Amino acid sequence: MSASKSVLRTCLNTRQPSLLPRVQCRHESTARRHRKLLALPEAPSYTPSTSAPSLIFNPPSSAPSVYHTPLKFLPKDDKRRQMYSQALSASSTAALRHKTSPVAAPGTPLSSASHLPPRPSAALPAPVRTPYNKKYHLTEAQIAEIRNLRLGDPDKWTRVKLAEKFGCSQFFVGMVVKVPEKAARVEAEHQSMREKWGKRRREAREERERRKVLWGRDL
Amino acid sequence: MKRIPLSRCASQLQAAPSPRRPSCLYQAQRSIAARSNRTQARYQTTVSIPNDGELEVELPEEPSLVAGQTAKPRIRQTRWPTPLEKLPSPHPSSAERSVKLHALRSRLALPKRFPLQTLARTLVHPSADPNAAFNNASLSILGRHLLGYYTTEWLMCNYPRLPMAVVFSAVDAYIGPKALATVASEWGIEAAAEPGGEVDPGLLQFRRIQSGGDLPASLRRQAPWSWNVTTTHKIMKTDEFGSDSAAPSPHALSSTPVPMEEAAQSFVRALVGALHLQLGAPLVKRFFRDHFTSRHLDISTLFDFRTPTRDLSKLCAREGFEAPVARLISETGRLSRHPVFVVGVYSGKDKLGEGAGSSLDEARTRAAAAALKAWYLYRPLEVTVPSSTEGELDTSKWRPNMVDCGEVIV
C-alpha cells in the first residue's frame, strides 16, 4: 500500500502555473526513487492470497475455441454433462462463500469462462436487440387487405408503412405480397446510381461485400 | 520419414557376424525359412516369370536392334535377349538391385517381408505400361477404396455431426489427389523423365504430358448437368470427394499422357492396396494412422455459412432449445473509427458461441457462425472405429458410435 500512497502524493503535488504549458515534472529527487515509485503492485488476479504455491489462472481475453462444445449442445449420454454439472455445483457453492472478483465482473472478458458454464452470481449481459416473441396475430382478412393495399399503390403503401400499420415485420409483408414490377424499377434506379459511383467508392463497396462473405466463415 | 527401426541402423554399424552364419547357402535359406513361416509366403504380385537363366521376353525384334546389341557385354546378352529399352517398364527382377527401392522401403518403415518387386510395381502408372499385370491400376483401385473407407469412418466417428459438404472437403483434404501427391513428394518419390525398361525401378514411371499439351479428355473437368448438382447425386454417383463427375478408372488411362499429380496419387493408393494384400489390415491401419490421420487439418476452417443466424435459430427450434439471443458481452470505441464489439449468442442462460467484430451485425453473425461450428464439431470422448474390431471375436471393447440426425436445412 505504500507504493499507492506515494503515487497519490505525486499526483497531488503537481501544481503548475496555469498559463505555462504542461510539461513533465518529477518530484522525486533521483531516477531510482522515481522508478521505485512507479513499481506498482501486481494485478490482484496475479497476486496469490497465500504464501503457499498456488495455481494462477488468468487467461488472455480471446474467443473461445469452437472445439469446446457448449453444455447445451452435448448429447444426453455424454460424460461431459456430468463433469460440467459437477463443476457448476462446485462453483456455485464457492460463489456463496466468495464474492465474484471485480476482475471477473460482467462486462469484463473474464465474466464467463470459455468452456465452463457461467457463474450463477453473474448476470446475463444486455441483449443487442430487444428480444421479441412472434405474435401470429394477423387474420386472413387482414392479410388480404395488406395484399390489396400493396398491389393497389405500391409507392404509397411501402413495406415499412404496411408493417407499421399492421404491427408485423417488413419481412412478413414481403412474404405475403410481392410486386416484381416495383422491385425491378427500384433495382434499375439503384443500378443507375451505382453507375455514377467513382472508382474509390465502388472499390470500397465491393471490398465490403467481400468482407461480409467472410463473416459466415468466421475466420 | 516416420520411424526408423533402430535395430536395422544398429546392425549396419556392427561388424558382420560371420562365424555364426552357416557357410552353406541352402542351409541358411532353410534356417530362415524355419524361423518364420511368413517368408515362405509368395512374394510376387506380378505375374511370375521363371528367372532361371533362359529368360525370354516376347517382343517383336528388329534386326537393327539385335545388331546394335552386340556391343553389350556377353553375360548381359545371355540374360537379356531383348534390349531393356524395348520394355515399357522396368523388369521385376531388377527391383532387388535398386538402391532407391531399398531406401524407400526403409524410409517408410515397411518390414523386410514386403517385397521390392511389389513396391516397384506400385510405381508403374498405367500410362507407362498398359499391361495390367505389370502396372499399378488394380492395386490403386483397391487402395483408393481402402483409403476412402478408413478416412470416412474416422471422420464420421470422430465428428458425427459434420454436414456432408464438410465431410467431402475434409476427405479431399486428407486423401484427395493434391494431398496424395504431396504425400508422395514428402516420401521422396521422384519421377522418371520417360518410362522404360532401363530406368531405375525406384522412380515413378508414367508418360508425361508434353509441355504446352492439353489434358487427356478423360481427366478434363466437365460441367455437370443441371440435375446432377445435388448432394445426393454426389454421394451416390461420383467419387468420395463429392466431385461433379466420377474420376476415370485407372485402366482407362493406359497409354495416355497424364500429369504428375495423377501418377503420384495412383502410386500412394497402389502402395496402400499392396500393403493390404501383403501385410494385412492391421499394418495398413497403422500405416494410415501414421501417414494420413496424423496430419493436422483444422476442420473449423472448412465451414462456410451463408445465413448463420437463421440456421442457428432453426437448429435451436429443431432441438427444442430456447431461441438464441445475441447479447453484447463487451465493447470498446463505439464512437471511434475502429470499434470492437464482443457478442455472445445465448440460449436461455447458456452461451452457445462468441464472436468479435467491428460492427454489431458482424459480431452477431460471427457469434452465430461460431455457435453452429460448435454444434457441428462435436467430438465424442470415446470412439471405436468399426474397422478396429475386424476379425476380433471379443466384442467387449466395442462402443456404438453416435449417429446424428443430420445437418440443419433451412
XYZ file of C-alpha atoms in Angstrom:
629
model
C 0.000 0.000 0.000
C 2.963 2.312 0.459
C 3.507 2.495 -3.277
C -0.068 3.582 -3.891
C 0.220 6.330 -1.311
C 3.332 7.722 -2.906
C 1.640 7.735 -6.321
C -1.167 9.745 -4.791
C 1.357 12.126 -3.367
C 2.938 12.760 -6.747
C -0.424 13.390 -8.262
C -1.369 15.893 -5.600
C 1.900 17.713 -5.721
C 1.699 18.546 -9.408
C 0.699 22.133 -9.058
C 1.604 24.243 -12.046
C 1.086 27.856 -13.085
C -1.953 27.848 -15.284
C -0.532 29.915 -18.140
C 2.508 27.774 -18.694
C 2.293 24.745 -20.916
C 2.083 21.459 -19.033
C 5.432 19.774 -19.016
C 6.500 16.645 -17.292
C 7.936 17.195 -13.853
C 9.166 14.623 -11.398
C 9.022 15.296 -7.748
C 11.342 12.577 -6.745
C 14.885 13.745 -6.476
C 16.508 10.740 -8.156
C 15.628 8.494 -11.050
C 15.979 5.487 -8.806
C 13.397 6.739 -6.364
C 11.071 7.557 -9.196
C 11.416 4.078 -10.662
C 10.702 2.569 -7.300
C 7.697 4.822 -7.032
C 6.294 3.588 -10.303
C 6.716 -0.068 -9.381
C 3.052 -0.731 -8.792
C 1.723 -3.840 -7.129
C 0.638 -6.591 -9.466
C -2.942 -7.130 -10.526
C -4.971 -8.976 -7.916
C -5.516 -11.906 -10.264
C -1.770 -12.420 -10.382
C -1.215 -11.971 -6.660
C -1.742 -15.165 -4.716
C -3.636 -14.715 -1.468
C -1.492 -17.197 0.413
C 2.218 -17.641 0.563
C 1.857 -21.302 -0.335
C 2.352 -22.203 -4.007
C -0.927 -21.836 -5.832
C -2.280 -22.016 -9.348
C -2.755 -18.736 -11.188
C -5.393 -18.858 -13.902
C -5.502 -15.650 -15.838
C -6.204 -16.372 -19.490
C -5.945 -13.628 -22.076
C -9.233 -12.470 -23.494
C -9.639 -14.462 -26.667
C -12.522 -16.033 -28.477
C -13.381 -19.462 -27.101
C -12.435 -22.421 -29.245
C -15.236 -23.882 -31.339
C -13.967 -27.328 -30.445
C -15.263 -26.823 -26.887
C -18.836 -27.954 -27.278
C -21.194 -25.910 -25.070
C -23.127 -27.802 -22.431
C -26.390 -27.385 -24.273
C -25.035 -28.996 -27.423
C -23.826 -32.160 -25.731
C -25.921 -35.291 -26.247
C -27.823 -36.698 -23.288
C -25.411 -39.541 -22.606
C -22.185 -37.593 -22.877
C -19.861 -37.790 -19.889
C -19.030 -34.108 -20.108
C -22.553 -33.183 -18.976
C -21.862 -34.818 -15.630
C -18.462 -33.141 -15.382
C -19.911 -29.729 -16.201
C -22.705 -30.091 -13.651
C -20.141 -31.066 -11.008
C -18.084 -28.007 -11.890
C -21.220 -25.864 -11.779
C -22.222 -27.099 -8.342
C -18.672 -26.605 -7.096
C -18.549 -23.067 -8.442
C -21.993 -22.223 -7.035
C -21.039 -23.411 -3.562
C -17.874 -21.401 -3.904
C -19.877 -18.400 -5.096
C -21.877 -18.446 -1.888
C -18.686 -18.277 0.098
C -16.809 -15.768 -2.056
C -17.950 -12.735 -3.911
C -17.202 -12.574 -7.625
C -13.860 -10.913 -8.151
C -14.057 -7.398 -9.627
C -11.859 -8.610 -12.477
C -14.492 -11.177 -13.373
C -17.449 -8.805 -13.125
C -19.889 -8.706 -16.047
C -18.609 -6.535 -18.818
C -15.061 -7.788 -18.500
C -13.611 -10.590 -20.587
C -13.339 -12.865 -17.599
C -17.017 -12.667 -16.725
C -17.761 -16.017 -18.307
C -15.076 -18.546 -18.942
C -14.975 -20.088 -22.382
C -15.566 -23.713 -21.528
C -17.150 -23.615 -18.103
C -20.749 -22.590 -17.553
C -21.206 -19.040 -16.288
C -21.223 -18.377 -12.605
C -24.703 -18.276 -11.134
C -23.919 -14.966 -9.481
C -23.087 -13.311 -12.815
C -25.961 -11.581 -14.580
C -26.502 -12.075 -18.288
C -25.225 -9.222 -20.470
C -27.692 -6.921 -22.182
C -29.164 -8.114 -25.478
C -28.002 -6.421 -28.658
C -31.526 -6.058 -29.986
C -34.664 -6.128 -27.907
C -35.912 -9.687 -27.815
C -39.432 -10.186 -29.065
C -41.880 -13.012 -29.383
C -43.674 -13.802 -32.584
C -47.318 -12.871 -32.270
C -49.047 -14.565 -35.224
C -51.949 -12.148 -34.757
C -52.911 -11.334 -38.355
C -56.058 -12.918 -39.735
C -56.791 -13.944 -43.304
C -58.836 -10.797 -43.889
C -56.013 -8.563 -42.734
C -53.548 -10.380 -44.955
C -55.883 -9.894 -47.910
C -56.064 -6.209 -47.046
C -52.296 -5.989 -46.979
C -52.257 -7.552 -50.419
C -54.854 -5.143 -51.789
C -53.131 -2.073 -50.405
C -49.715 -3.102 -51.626
C -50.869 -4.095 -55.107
C -53.125 -1.038 -55.396
C -50.462 1.583 -54.752
C -47.056 0.093 -54.096
C -45.439 3.537 -53.942
C -47.716 4.790 -51.193
C -48.033 1.523 -49.270
C -44.448 0.505 -48.912
C -43.350 -2.466 -46.849
C -42.348 -0.171 -43.981
C -45.723 1.553 -43.847
C -47.655 -1.698 -44.030
C -45.501 -3.201 -41.297
C -46.204 -0.206 -39.058
C -49.929 -0.284 -39.805
C -50.405 -3.982 -39.108
C -47.774 -4.456 -36.449
C -45.811 -7.137 -38.274
C -42.341 -7.253 -39.743
C -41.355 -5.950 -43.161
C -40.131 -9.429 -43.970
C -43.635 -10.762 -43.381
C -45.133 -8.150 -45.727
C -42.637 -9.184 -48.362
C -43.621 -12.814 -47.864
C -47.320 -12.090 -48.169
C -47.217 -9.973 -51.301
C -44.569 -9.367 -53.924
C -44.570 -6.562 -56.508
C -41.953 -7.616 -59.030
C -42.517 -4.558 -61.259
C -41.691 -2.172 -58.448
C -38.743 -4.288 -57.389
C -37.350 -4.162 -60.925
C -37.886 -0.413 -61.138
C -36.174 0.250 -57.810
C -33.333 -2.060 -58.740
C -32.846 -0.183 -62.030
C -32.771 3.115 -60.117
C -30.162 1.741 -57.730
C -28.152 0.409 -60.620
C -28.152 3.800 -62.326
C -26.972 5.379 -59.078
C -24.272 2.766 -58.735
C -23.003 3.565 -62.206
C -22.370 7.118 -61.104
C -20.017 5.975 -58.374
C -16.360 6.770 -58.726
C -13.594 4.242 -58.520
C -12.913 4.665 -54.811
C -16.484 4.266 -53.698
C -17.103 1.296 -55.963
C -13.991 -0.500 -54.778
C -14.806 0.216 -51.156
C -18.317 -1.232 -51.565
C -17.003 -4.322 -53.355
C -14.420 -4.797 -50.634
C -17.134 -4.544 -48.009
C -19.199 -7.213 -49.759
C -16.185 -9.482 -49.851
C -15.555 -8.969 -46.147
C -19.182 -9.651 -45.384
C -18.955 -13.080 -47.000
C -16.150 -13.905 -44.560
C -18.429 -13.286 -41.559
C -20.179 -16.574 -42.173
C -16.872 -18.411 -42.278
C -15.804 -16.742 -39.002
C -12.121 -16.715 -39.929
C 10.144 -40.289 -42.540
C 8.137 -41.558 -39.652
C 10.129 -44.127 -37.791
C 13.498 -45.720 -38.228
C 13.722 -49.212 -36.852
C 16.710 -48.881 -34.543
C 17.722 -52.493 -34.866
C 18.349 -52.050 -38.546
C 20.502 -48.987 -38.045
C 22.453 -50.638 -35.302
C 23.119 -53.723 -37.374
C 24.549 -51.542 -40.100
C 27.143 -50.222 -37.719
C 28.085 -53.606 -36.352
C 30.568 -55.929 -37.942
C 29.088 -58.808 -39.851
C 28.647 -61.813 -37.562
C 30.340 -64.136 -39.991
C 31.331 -67.042 -37.700
C 27.729 -67.673 -36.700
C 26.477 -67.740 -40.255
C 26.285 -71.143 -41.852
C 28.606 -71.325 -44.777
C 26.220 -73.295 -46.901
C 23.715 -71.116 -48.716
C 20.975 -73.706 -48.829
C 21.340 -74.335 -45.126
C 20.982 -70.612 -44.492
C 17.837 -70.483 -46.554
C 16.397 -73.407 -44.704
C 17.162 -71.880 -41.299
C 15.500 -68.599 -42.272
C 12.503 -70.455 -43.573
C 12.274 -72.400 -40.359
C 12.347 -69.234 -38.263
C 9.349 -67.572 -39.792
C 6.620 -69.069 -41.816
C 5.744 -65.751 -43.367
C 8.839 -65.618 -45.538
C 7.559 -68.723 -47.239
C 4.565 -66.811 -48.466
C 4.596 -65.861 -52.098
C 6.296 -62.555 -52.621
C 5.379 -61.556 -56.098
C 2.178 -59.818 -57.002
C 3.223 -59.573 -60.602
C 2.916 -62.469 -62.970
C 5.751 -64.763 -62.060
C 8.439 -65.123 -64.642
C 10.793 -68.091 -64.331
C 14.093 -66.441 -63.646
C 16.474 -69.286 -64.284
C 18.851 -68.111 -66.897
C 16.840 -68.549 -70.055
C 14.571 -65.575 -69.556
C 12.882 -64.560 -72.767
C 10.707 -61.534 -73.151
C 8.468 -61.860 -76.156
C 8.769 -58.748 -78.192
C 8.989 -58.230 -81.913
C 12.697 -57.984 -82.533
C 14.052 -55.772 -85.197
C 17.271 -56.719 -86.932
C 18.822 -53.318 -86.370
C 18.297 -53.535 -82.624
C 19.717 -57.032 -82.443
C 22.701 -55.836 -84.407
C 23.169 -52.886 -82.085
C 23.097 -55.170 -79.107
C 26.388 -56.875 -79.988
C 28.235 -54.003 -78.361
C 26.836 -55.041 -74.941
C 28.758 -57.414 -72.647
C 28.203 -61.080 -73.303
C 26.774 -62.069 -69.885
C 24.256 -59.326 -70.147
C 23.260 -60.535 -73.571
C 22.536 -64.043 -72.396
C 20.322 -62.778 -69.575
C 18.519 -60.170 -71.603
C 17.980 -61.280 -75.138
C 15.723 -58.242 -75.731
C 17.076 -54.793 -75.085
C 15.782 -53.263 -71.894
C 14.742 -50.155 -73.772
C 12.062 -52.141 -75.521
C 10.301 -52.957 -72.235
C 7.622 -50.439 -71.279
C 8.541 -50.556 -67.570
C 11.447 -51.951 -65.528
C 11.665 -55.700 -65.253
C 10.503 -57.080 -61.871
C 13.809 -58.818 -61.333
C 15.702 -55.521 -61.387
C 13.824 -54.346 -58.265
C 16.181 -56.170 -55.885
C 19.142 -54.267 -57.321
C 17.569 -50.825 -56.995
C 19.044 -48.719 -54.228
C 16.123 -46.321 -54.410
C 13.606 -49.043 -53.660
C 15.612 -50.302 -50.682
C 15.824 -46.732 -49.395
C 12.111 -46.133 -49.908
C 11.187 -49.309 -48.067
C 13.352 -48.319 -45.119
C 12.115 -44.740 -45.171
C 8.519 -45.851 -44.918
C 9.499 -48.289 -42.127
C 7.982 -51.191 -44.032
C 9.018 -54.649 -42.865
C 11.540 -56.659 -44.849
C 8.915 -59.145 -45.850
C 7.292 -56.565 -48.095
C 8.900 -57.476 -51.416
C 10.611 -54.865 -53.502
C 9.039 -56.257 -56.669
C 5.633 -55.220 -55.376
C 6.963 -51.836 -54.338
C 8.373 -51.409 -57.840
C 5.042 -52.379 -59.359
C 3.193 -49.707 -57.363
C 5.411 -47.122 -59.051
C 4.330 -48.033 -62.584
C 1.375 -45.994 -63.767
C -0.846 -47.489 -66.499
C 0.183 -44.654 -68.799
C 3.700 -46.108 -68.814
C 2.800 -49.787 -69.075
C -0.646 -50.695 -70.430
C -0.217 -54.324 -69.396
C -2.437 -54.784 -66.337
C -0.138 -57.475 -64.982
C 2.731 -55.022 -64.607
C 1.113 -51.649 -63.788
C -0.483 -50.454 -60.586
C -4.056 -49.981 -61.845
C -5.632 -52.841 -59.925
C -3.680 -52.071 -56.744
C -4.604 -48.395 -56.896
C -8.313 -49.203 -57.210
C -8.069 -51.329 -54.078
C -6.018 -48.694 -52.275
C -8.419 -45.928 -53.190
C -11.338 -47.759 -51.652
C -9.329 -48.644 -48.551
C -8.214 -45.033 -48.079
C -11.743 -43.771 -48.612
C -13.124 -46.292 -46.138
C -10.621 -45.565 -43.390
C -10.790 -41.785 -43.786
C -14.555 -41.573 -43.940
C -15.073 -43.883 -40.999
C -12.505 -41.965 -38.947
C -14.169 -38.638 -39.776
C -17.713 -39.806 -39.184
C -16.911 -41.481 -35.880
C -14.897 -38.550 -34.569
C -17.167 -35.790 -35.848
C -20.616 -37.388 -36.088
C -22.435 -34.142 -36.795
C -20.426 -32.833 -39.751
C -22.502 -31.675 -42.726
C -21.986 -33.637 -45.912
C -20.254 -30.792 -47.766
C -17.693 -30.505 -44.969
C -17.176 -34.274 -44.937
C -16.481 -34.142 -48.654
C -13.939 -31.366 -48.366
C -12.279 -32.933 -45.304
C -11.885 -36.252 -47.130
C -10.486 -34.318 -50.055
C -8.034 -32.557 -47.760
C -6.840 -35.826 -46.229
C -6.703 -38.177 -49.229
C -7.565 -36.028 -52.231
C -5.373 -36.069 -55.339
C -3.429 -32.994 -54.230
C -2.891 -34.363 -50.714
C -1.681 -37.726 -52.055
C 0.692 -36.016 -54.484
C 2.091 -34.017 -51.550
C 2.446 -37.197 -49.502
C 4.321 -38.864 -52.353
C 6.690 -35.948 -52.732
C 7.286 -35.913 -48.974
C 8.186 -39.576 -49.184
C 10.863 -38.604 -51.693
C 9.276 -40.061 -54.805
C 10.927 -38.780 -57.941
C 9.566 -39.152 -61.425
C 11.389 -40.691 -64.328
C 11.771 -38.384 -67.291
C 10.470 -41.111 -69.573
C 9.301 -44.603 -68.578
C 11.159 -47.577 -69.895
C 12.781 -50.861 -69.025
C 16.220 -49.365 -68.486
C 15.090 -46.798 -65.881
C 15.691 -47.307 -62.188
C 12.552 -49.036 -60.835
C 12.630 -46.695 -57.822
C 11.417 -43.827 -59.973
C 7.774 -43.079 -60.663
C 7.033 -44.340 -64.169
C 4.407 -42.506 -66.172
C 4.112 -40.849 -69.513
C 4.339 -37.100 -69.158
C 2.240 -34.556 -70.959
C 4.321 -32.669 -73.489
C 4.843 -29.086 -72.444
C 2.004 -26.991 -73.765
C -0.092 -30.101 -74.364
C -3.685 -30.475 -73.221
C -5.009 -32.733 -70.504
C -6.404 -36.046 -71.767
C -10.137 -35.946 -72.418
C -10.928 -38.305 -69.538
C -9.217 -36.050 -66.983
C -10.735 -32.822 -68.244
C -13.348 -31.309 -65.979
C -16.840 -31.391 -67.391
C -19.609 -29.112 -66.253
C -22.336 -31.270 -64.675
C -25.867 -31.373 -65.966
C -28.150 -29.115 -64.016
C -29.976 -32.087 -62.465
C -26.704 -33.640 -61.307
C -25.623 -30.992 -58.832
C -27.355 -32.236 -55.686
C -25.559 -33.654 -52.674
C -27.426 -36.923 -53.141
C -26.021 -37.243 -56.628
C -22.545 -36.570 -55.282
C -22.975 -39.271 -52.642
C -24.397 -41.848 -54.996
C -22.720 -41.306 -58.335
C -19.340 -39.627 -58.046
C -16.190 -40.194 -56.051
C -15.589 -39.820 -52.308
C -14.626 -36.143 -52.647
C -18.006 -35.012 -53.935
C -16.680 -34.010 -57.346
C -19.047 -33.130 -60.146
C -18.203 -36.246 -62.100
C -16.540 -39.521 -61.229
C -12.800 -39.791 -61.773
C -11.713 -42.027 -64.685
C -10.781 -45.598 -63.923
C -7.002 -46.202 -63.833
C -7.394 -48.769 -66.619
C -8.860 -46.068 -68.836
C -5.666 -44.021 -68.584
C -3.369 -46.580 -70.185
C -1.004 -45.097 -72.768
C -2.391 -41.571 -72.398
C -0.060 -38.883 -71.080
C -1.070 -37.810 -67.581
C 0.011 -35.039 -65.199
C 2.396 -35.954 -62.419
C -0.271 -35.433 -59.731
C -2.333 -38.243 -61.219
C 0.632 -40.633 -61.306
C 1.733 -39.749 -57.759
C -1.731 -40.300 -56.307
C -2.033 -43.633 -58.085
C 1.292 -44.648 -56.520
C 0.156 -43.832 -52.957
C -3.146 -45.629 -53.473
C -1.429 -48.632 -55.005
C 1.026 -48.765 -52.115
C -1.853 -48.901 -49.628
C -3.510 -51.616 -51.692
C -0.288 -53.615 -51.917
C 0.312 -53.268 -48.175
C -3.188 -54.554 -47.560
C -2.551 -57.589 -49.735
C 0.941 -58.353 -48.475
C 0.938 -57.348 -44.820
C -2.707 -57.429 -43.823
C -5.220 -54.952 -42.495
C -3.739 -54.195 -39.024
C -0.486 -52.942 -40.515
C -2.323 -50.902 -43.111
C -4.390 -49.288 -40.369
C -1.212 -48.342 -38.535
C 0.311 -47.045 -41.763
C -2.828 -44.998 -42.384
C -2.750 -43.570 -38.875
C 0.924 -42.649 -39.157
C 0.821 -41.075 -42.587
C -2.683 -39.687 -43.052
C -4.625 -39.191 -39.816
C -1.552 -37.719 -38.166
C -1.736 -34.739 -40.497
C -3.323 -31.687 -38.935
C -6.453 -30.344 -40.563
C -8.429 -27.575 -38.901
C -11.929 -28.648 -39.847
C -13.410 -25.435 -38.438
C -11.983 -23.534 -41.420
C -13.934 -25.654 -43.898
C -17.319 -24.235 -42.910
C -18.998 -21.515 -44.910
C -22.392 -20.383 -43.669
C -24.497 -18.077 -45.810
C -27.157 -17.251 -43.211
C -25.720 -18.317 -39.866
C -28.278 -16.504 -37.698
C -31.188 -18.152 -39.470
C -29.522 -21.563 -39.365
C -28.902 -21.212 -35.658
C -32.489 -20.297 -34.816
C -33.680 -23.229 -36.954
C -31.282 -25.506 -35.105
C -32.472 -24.305 -31.690
C -36.094 -24.772 -32.754
C -35.335 -28.267 -34.025
C -33.506 -29.353 -30.908
C -36.015 -27.756 -28.531
C -33.698 -25.116 -27.063
C -34.791 -21.570 -26.263
C -34.489 -19.175 -29.193
C -30.972 -17.746 -29.481
C -30.468 -14.179 -28.253
C -27.399 -12.119 -29.123
C -26.016 -10.288 -26.089
C -23.308 -7.679 -26.004
C -20.570 -9.016 -23.743
C -18.142 -6.142 -24.109
C -17.355 -3.284 -26.449
C -14.756 -0.664 -26.978
C -14.649 2.513 -29.045
C -18.236 2.564 -30.187
C -17.893 6.139 -31.498
C -14.373 5.705 -32.810
C -13.118 4.646 -36.220
C -12.229 1.137 -35.081
C -14.827 -0.123 -32.641
C -14.726 -3.701 -31.381
C -17.837 -5.461 -30.173
C -17.811 -8.838 -28.499
C -21.185 -10.503 -28.828
C -22.261 -13.837 -27.420
C -25.195 -15.900 -28.589
C -27.194 -17.209 -25.645
C -29.919 -19.751 -25.480
C -31.532 -19.249 -22.103
C -28.614 -18.898 -19.708
C -26.163 -20.945 -21.784
C -23.693 -19.282 -24.047
C -23.529 -21.074 -27.395
C -20.921 -19.036 -29.208
C -18.979 -15.851 -29.151
C -17.733 -13.557 -31.872
C -15.944 -10.247 -32.179
C -16.427 -7.737 -34.945
C -16.218 -4.118 -35.873
C -19.974 -3.726 -36.053
C -22.787 -5.179 -34.016
C -24.070 -7.080 -37.042
C -20.683 -8.541 -37.815
C -20.138 -9.664 -34.253
C -23.626 -11.163 -34.123
C -23.132 -13.074 -37.375
C -19.734 -14.322 -36.315
C -21.094 -15.441 -32.971
C -23.873 -17.379 -34.701
C -21.334 -18.991 -37.051
C -19.181 -19.940 -34.063
C -22.196 -21.465 -32.330
C -23.055 -23.511 -35.429
C -19.460 -24.683 -35.678
C -19.557 -25.686 -32.028
C -22.644 -27.771 -32.794
C -21.220 -29.441 -35.878
C -17.748 -30.026 -34.445
C -18.957 -32.062 -31.500
C -16.496 -34.856 -30.769
C -17.427 -37.859 -28.630
C -14.991 -38.726 -25.865
C -14.659 -42.418 -26.635
C -14.582 -43.572 -30.215
C -14.128 -47.082 -31.541
C -13.993 -47.118 -35.315
C -15.737 -50.154 -36.831
C -12.605 -51.342 -38.616
C -10.801 -51.715 -35.278
C -12.949 -54.729 -34.423
C -12.492 -56.509 -37.747
C -11.759 -60.163 -37.284
C -11.883 -59.971 -33.496
C -14.051 -62.389 -31.595
C -14.053 -60.335 -28.406
C -16.590 -57.541 -28.859
C -16.494 -56.213 -25.296
C -14.424 -53.200 -26.369
C -16.983 -52.114 -28.920
C -18.893 -48.928 -28.146
C -21.670 -47.990 -30.546
C -20.909 -44.762 -32.307
C -23.212 -41.793 -32.307
C -25.265 -41.263 -35.457
C -26.629 -37.752 -35.747
C -29.968 -36.904 -37.306
C -28.325 -34.624 -39.852
C -27.468 -31.060 -40.645
C -29.827 -28.100 -40.356
C -31.775 -27.452 -43.537
C -33.303 -24.012 -43.824
